[in-house]
């Protein structure tokens, strides 16, 4: 994405990674929060107050992910990201980059498709949003497994650098 190669991630980038990861996992686990109110709107009915409150949690958390993702992408362009560990195969490098690319797609495309469905009332966007759920779970699980494999099996500094900022 960028040519610059810093030695690690900044504290801001690391904080954004873990905050966004926690919020994405919350959205995946609690995705049902928005459904009763969304169904009511689709039927042309007014949702119950409690359902609207639950839906708002999904909306606000999702929009927050989008705003944080914009800041994170700007930081990534400005500062660059560290190089892959030495000795990694071309396939491993490709797999890590592909997962990172897809994760960026997720943190932008999910809030945007959700907003189009919720504010624009476009059902097709809601279908895409729903269909993406299992795909995202697979990418996140593979990404997390890759990170843990790097730490415990390959014993590289890849996990540590997403915890400890460069000074
Ligand atoms: C659930 C949502 C998650 C998203 C959207 C996400 C996204 C990303 C992205 C895009 C990168 C590339 C660097 C960047 O530009 O920030 C990255 C790096 C990283 N992630 Fe995640 N991640 C998630 C969850 C996790 C989890 C659960 C773990 C650990 C178990 C993890 C561990 C790491 C590590 C160690 C790196 C550094 C990789 C490197 O420097 O090559 N991530 N993550
Ligand atoms: C990264 C951010 C987001 C994630 C990971 C996410 C995830 C999810 C999940 C897992 C579901 C339930 C899917 C199912 O059970 O089949 C869902 C439903 C939904 N989400 Fe999100 N969401 C995000 C952001 C948003 C935003 C910002 C909005 C609106 C402003 C939104 C609107 C909706 C709507 C309308 C539904 C119901 C779709 C339907 O039933 O057809 N989402 N979301």
Short mmCIF file of C-alpha atoms and ligand atoms in Angstrom, two decimals:
data_model
loop_
_atom_site.label_atom_id
_atom_site.label_comp_id
_atom_site.label_asym_id
_atom_site.label_seq_id
_atom_site.Cartn_x
_atom_site.Cartn_y
_atom_site.Cartn_z
CA UNK A 1 0.00 0.00 0.00
CA UNK A 2 2.85 2.37 0.90
CA UNK A 3 6.55 2.27 0.19
CA UNK A 4 7.72 3.45 3.66
CA UNK A 5 8.67 0.69 6.10
CA UNK A 6 8.68 1.78 9.79
CA UNK A 7 10.08 -0.61 12.42
CA UNK A 8 6.67 -1.03 14.06
CA UNK A 9 3.22 0.48 14.65
CA UNK A 10 2.53 3.71 16.53
CA UNK A 11 0.59 3.69 19.82
CA UNK A 12 -2.38 5.30 18.02
CA UNK A 13 -2.40 2.64 15.31
CA UNK A 14 -2.22 -0.16 17.89
CA UNK A 15 -5.03 1.36 19.96
CA UNK A 16 -7.19 1.70 16.85
CA UNK A 17 -6.47 -1.92 15.85
CA UNK A 18 -7.68 -3.36 19.16
CA UNK A 19 -10.61 -0.95 19.66
CA UNK A 20 -11.89 -1.65 16.12
CA UNK A 21 -11.33 -5.42 16.58
CA UNK A 22 -13.39 -5.37 19.81
CA UNK A 23 -16.17 -3.33 18.18
CA UNK A 24 -16.28 -5.58 15.07
CA UNK A 25 -16.53 -8.68 17.27
CA UNK A 26 -19.31 -6.99 19.28
CA UNK A 27 -21.20 -6.23 16.04
CA UNK A 28 -20.80 -9.82 14.81
CA UNK A 29 -22.00 -11.32 18.09
CA UNK A 30 -24.80 -8.76 18.68
CA UNK A 31 -25.90 -8.27 15.04
CA UNK A 32 -29.43 -9.34 15.98
CA UNK A 33 -29.89 -6.15 18.03
CA UNK A 34 -31.03 -4.21 14.98
CA UNK A 35 -33.24 -6.81 13.35
CA UNK A 36 -36.64 -6.37 15.10
CA UNK A 37 -36.67 -2.59 14.46
CA UNK A 38 -35.43 -3.05 10.88
CA UNK A 39 -38.14 -5.65 10.22
CA UNK A 40 -40.78 -3.28 11.65
CA UNK A 41 -39.61 -0.42 9.40
CA UNK A 42 -39.69 -2.76 6.39
CA UNK A 43 -43.31 -3.66 7.21
CA UNK A 44 -44.09 0.06 7.47
CA UNK A 45 -44.78 -0.30 11.22
CA UNK A 46 -43.32 1.70 14.11
CA UNK A 47 -40.83 -0.38 16.13
CA UNK A 48 -41.24 -0.84 19.88
CA UNK A 49 -39.16 1.65 21.88
CA UNK A 50 -36.89 -1.05 23.30
CA UNK A 51 -36.24 -2.44 19.79
CA UNK A 52 -35.35 1.03 18.51
CA UNK A 53 -32.95 1.51 21.42
CA UNK A 54 -31.25 -1.82 20.65
CA UNK A 55 -31.05 -0.91 16.96
CA UNK A 56 -29.42 2.41 17.80
CA UNK A 57 -26.64 0.60 19.64
CA UNK A 58 -25.84 -1.35 16.43
CA UNK A 59 -26.00 1.84 14.34
CA UNK A 60 -23.81 3.97 16.64
CA UNK A 61 -21.21 1.25 17.16
CA UNK A 62 -21.13 0.56 13.39
CA UNK A 63 -20.76 4.24 12.45
CA UNK A 64 -18.01 4.59 15.09
CA UNK A 65 -16.14 1.73 13.39
CA UNK A 66 -16.30 3.62 10.09
CA UNK A 67 -14.97 6.86 11.63
CA UNK A 68 -12.15 5.03 13.44
CA UNK A 69 -11.34 3.11 10.23
CA UNK A 70 -10.92 6.41 8.33
CA UNK A 71 -8.45 7.68 10.97
CA UNK A 72 -6.61 4.34 10.86
CA UNK A 73 -6.31 4.35 7.08
CA UNK A 74 -4.94 7.90 7.16
CA UNK A 75 -2.33 6.81 9.77
CA UNK A 76 -1.44 3.82 7.60
CA UNK A 77 -0.87 6.02 4.56
CA UNK A 78 1.08 8.58 6.57
CA UNK A 79 3.29 6.22 8.59
CA UNK A 80 3.36 3.00 6.54
CA UNK A 81 3.38 -0.50 8.09
CA UNK A 82 6.34 -2.68 9.12
CA UNK A 83 7.74 -5.28 6.71
CA UNK A 84 6.83 -8.98 6.93
CA UNK A 85 9.21 -11.02 9.12
CA UNK A 86 12.43 -12.13 7.43
CA UNK A 87 12.33 -15.60 5.88
CA UNK A 88 8.57 -15.64 5.33
CA UNK A 89 7.51 -17.41 2.13
CA UNK A 90 5.89 -15.52 -0.74
CA UNK A 91 2.63 -17.37 0.01
CA UNK A 92 2.64 -16.35 3.68
CA UNK A 93 3.26 -12.73 2.73
CA UNK A 94 0.45 -12.88 0.19
CA UNK A 95 -1.95 -14.53 2.68
CA UNK A 96 -1.24 -11.90 5.37
CA UNK A 97 -1.62 -9.00 2.91
CA UNK A 98 -4.82 -10.48 1.45
CA UNK A 99 -6.30 -10.87 4.97
CA UNK A 100 -5.35 -7.29 5.89
CA UNK A 101 -6.84 -5.98 2.65
CA UNK A 102 -10.08 -7.91 3.26
CA UNK A 103 -10.26 -6.66 6.85
CA UNK A 104 -10.03 -3.08 5.61
CA UNK A 105 -12.81 -3.85 3.12
CA UNK A 106 -14.90 -5.17 6.05
CA UNK A 107 -14.45 -2.13 8.30
CA UNK A 108 -15.50 0.19 5.46
CA UNK A 109 -18.04 -1.91 3.52
CA UNK A 110 -20.02 -3.17 6.54
CA UNK A 111 -20.85 0.25 7.99
CA UNK A 112 -21.53 1.66 4.51
CA UNK A 113 -23.84 -1.19 3.43
CA UNK A 114 -25.55 -1.03 6.84
CA UNK A 115 -26.12 2.71 6.51
CA UNK A 116 -27.52 2.31 2.99
CA UNK A 117 -29.93 -0.36 4.31
CA UNK A 118 -30.92 1.53 7.48
CA UNK A 119 -31.04 5.17 6.37
CA UNK A 120 -31.73 4.52 2.67
CA UNK A 121 -34.19 1.67 3.21
CA UNK A 122 -32.51 -0.37 0.47
CA UNK A 123 -33.14 -4.04 1.24
CA UNK A 124 -30.45 -5.30 -1.17
CA UNK A 125 -27.77 -3.55 0.89
CA UNK A 126 -29.13 -5.27 4.01
CA UNK A 127 -28.90 -8.65 2.25
CA UNK A 128 -25.24 -8.02 1.29
CA UNK A 129 -24.60 -6.87 4.86
CA UNK A 130 -26.08 -10.10 6.25
CA UNK A 131 -24.43 -12.42 3.72
CA UNK A 132 -21.04 -10.93 4.62
CA UNK A 133 -21.29 -12.16 8.23
CA UNK A 134 -19.92 -15.73 7.72
CA UNK A 135 -17.22 -14.47 5.32
CA UNK A 136 -16.03 -11.93 7.90
CA UNK A 137 -15.98 -14.54 10.65
CA UNK A 138 -13.76 -16.80 8.50
CA UNK A 139 -11.34 -13.95 7.62
CA UNK A 140 -11.10 -12.78 11.26
CA UNK A 141 -10.52 -16.34 12.54
CA UNK A 142 -7.80 -16.97 9.92
CA UNK A 143 -6.20 -13.59 10.67
CA UNK A 144 -6.18 -14.23 14.44
CA UNK A 145 -4.89 -17.79 13.91
CA UNK A 146 -2.09 -16.40 11.70
CA UNK A 147 -1.14 -13.87 14.38
CA UNK A 148 -1.08 -16.55 17.12
CA UNK A 149 0.87 -18.94 14.85
CA UNK A 150 3.48 -16.20 14.28
CA UNK A 151 3.82 -15.72 18.05
CA UNK A 152 3.74 -19.27 19.42
CA UNK A 153 5.02 -21.44 16.54
CA UNK A 154 7.12 -19.25 14.23
CA UNK A 155 8.22 -17.14 17.24
CA UNK A 156 8.45 -13.88 15.28
CA UNK A 157 7.80 -10.38 16.65
CA UNK A 158 4.60 -9.94 14.58
CA UNK A 159 2.20 -10.21 17.56
CA UNK A 160 4.42 -8.16 19.87
CA UNK A 161 4.55 -5.29 17.40
CA UNK A 162 0.74 -5.02 17.48
CA UNK A 163 1.01 -4.67 21.29
CA UNK A 164 4.16 -2.62 21.86
CA UNK A 165 4.45 0.68 19.98
CA UNK A 166 7.66 1.90 18.40
CA UNK A 167 9.02 4.79 20.44
C1 LIG B 1 -11.81 -8.51 14.43
C2 LIG B 1 -11.32 -7.62 13.76
C3 LIG B 1 -9.89 -7.39 13.30
C4 LIG B 1 -9.59 -6.54 12.30
C5 LIG B 1 -10.59 -5.72 11.46
C6 LIG B 1 -8.14 -6.57 12.12
C7 LIG B 1 -7.45 -5.87 11.16
C8 LIG B 1 -6.08 -5.88 10.96
C9 LIG B 1 -5.39 -5.21 9.88
C10 LIG B 1 -6.06 -4.46 8.75
C11 LIG B 1 -4.05 -5.38 10.08
C12 LIG B 1 -2.91 -4.87 9.20
C13 LIG B 1 -2.18 -3.72 9.82
C14 LIG B 1 -2.97 -2.45 9.79
O1 LIG B 1 -3.03 -1.79 8.76
O2 LIG B 1 -3.52 -2.09 10.83
C15 LIG B 1 -3.91 -6.16 11.30
C16 LIG B 1 -2.72 -6.53 11.85
C17 LIG B 1 -2.59 -7.38 12.93
N1 LIG B 1 -3.62 -7.99 13.63
FE1 LIG B 1 -5.59 -7.71 13.35
N2 LIG B 1 -7.57 -7.42 13.07
C18 LIG B 1 -8.61 -7.95 13.81
C19 LIG B 1 -8.50 -8.85 14.85
C20 LIG B 1 -7.30 -9.35 15.32
C21 LIG B 1 -7.18 -10.36 16.37
C22 LIG B 1 -8.35 -11.02 17.09
C23 LIG B 1 -5.83 -10.58 16.53
C24 LIG B 1 -5.09 -11.51 17.46
C25 LIG B 1 -5.49 -12.62 17.97
C26 LIG B 1 -5.12 -9.71 15.61
C27 LIG B 1 -3.75 -9.59 15.51
C28 LIG B 1 -3.07 -8.79 14.62
C29 LIG B 1 -1.62 -8.67 14.55
C30 LIG B 1 -0.62 -9.38 15.45
C31 LIG B 1 -1.32 -7.79 13.49
C32 LIG B 1 0.07 -7.35 13.01
C33 LIG B 1 0.42 -8.08 11.72
C34 LIG B 1 1.68 -7.56 11.11
O3 LIG B 1 2.28 -6.61 11.62
O4 LIG B 1 2.07 -8.12 10.09
N3 LIG B 1 -6.05 -8.98 14.88
N4 LIG B 1 -5.17 -6.47 11.81
C1 LIG B 2 -18.36 -3.02 10.97
C2 LIG B 2 -19.61 -2.67 11.21
C3 LIG B 2 -20.78 -3.60 11.23
C4 LIG B 2 -20.82 -4.96 11.40
C5 LIG B 2 -19.66 -5.93 11.62
C6 LIG B 2 -22.22 -5.35 11.33
C7 LIG B 2 -22.69 -6.64 11.49
C8 LIG B 2 -24.01 -7.04 11.39
C9 LIG B 2 -24.50 -8.37 11.63
C10 LIG B 2 -23.64 -9.54 12.07
C11 LIG B 2 -25.84 -8.37 11.41
C12 LIG B 2 -26.82 -9.55 11.58
C13 LIG B 2 -26.74 -10.41 10.35
C14 LIG B 2 -27.44 -11.73 10.58
O1 LIG B 2 -27.75 -12.09 11.71
O2 LIG B 2 -27.66 -12.42 9.58
C15 LIG B 2 -26.21 -7.03 11.02
C16 LIG B 2 -27.47 -6.63 10.64
C17 LIG B 2 -27.80 -5.34 10.26
N1 LIG B 2 -26.97 -4.23 10.35
FE1 LIG B 2 -25.02 -4.22 10.76
N2 LIG B 2 -22.99 -4.23 11.11
C18 LIG B 2 -22.15 -3.14 11.06
C19 LIG B 2 -22.52 -1.82 10.89
C20 LIG B 2 -23.81 -1.38 10.64
C21 LIG B 2 -24.24 0.00 10.49
C22 LIG B 2 -23.33 1.24 10.64
C23 LIG B 2 -25.58 -0.02 10.20
C24 LIG B 2 -26.55 1.12 9.96
C25 LIG B 2 -26.32 2.39 10.16
C26 LIG B 2 -25.99 -1.41 10.17
C27 LIG B 2 -27.25 -1.84 9.86
C28 LIG B 2 -27.69 -3.15 9.90
C29 LIG B 2 -29.03 -3.56 9.49
C30 LIG B 2 -30.13 -2.65 8.92
C31 LIG B 2 -29.09 -4.95 9.71
C32 LIG B 2 -30.28 -5.87 9.44
C33 LIG B 2 -30.14 -6.38 8.02
C34 LIG B 2 -31.29 -7.28 7.62
O3 LIG B 2 -31.92 -7.86 8.50
O4 LIG B 2 -31.53 -7.40 6.41
N3 LIG B 2 -24.90 -2.22 10.46
N4 LIG B 2 -25.08 -6.24 11.03
#
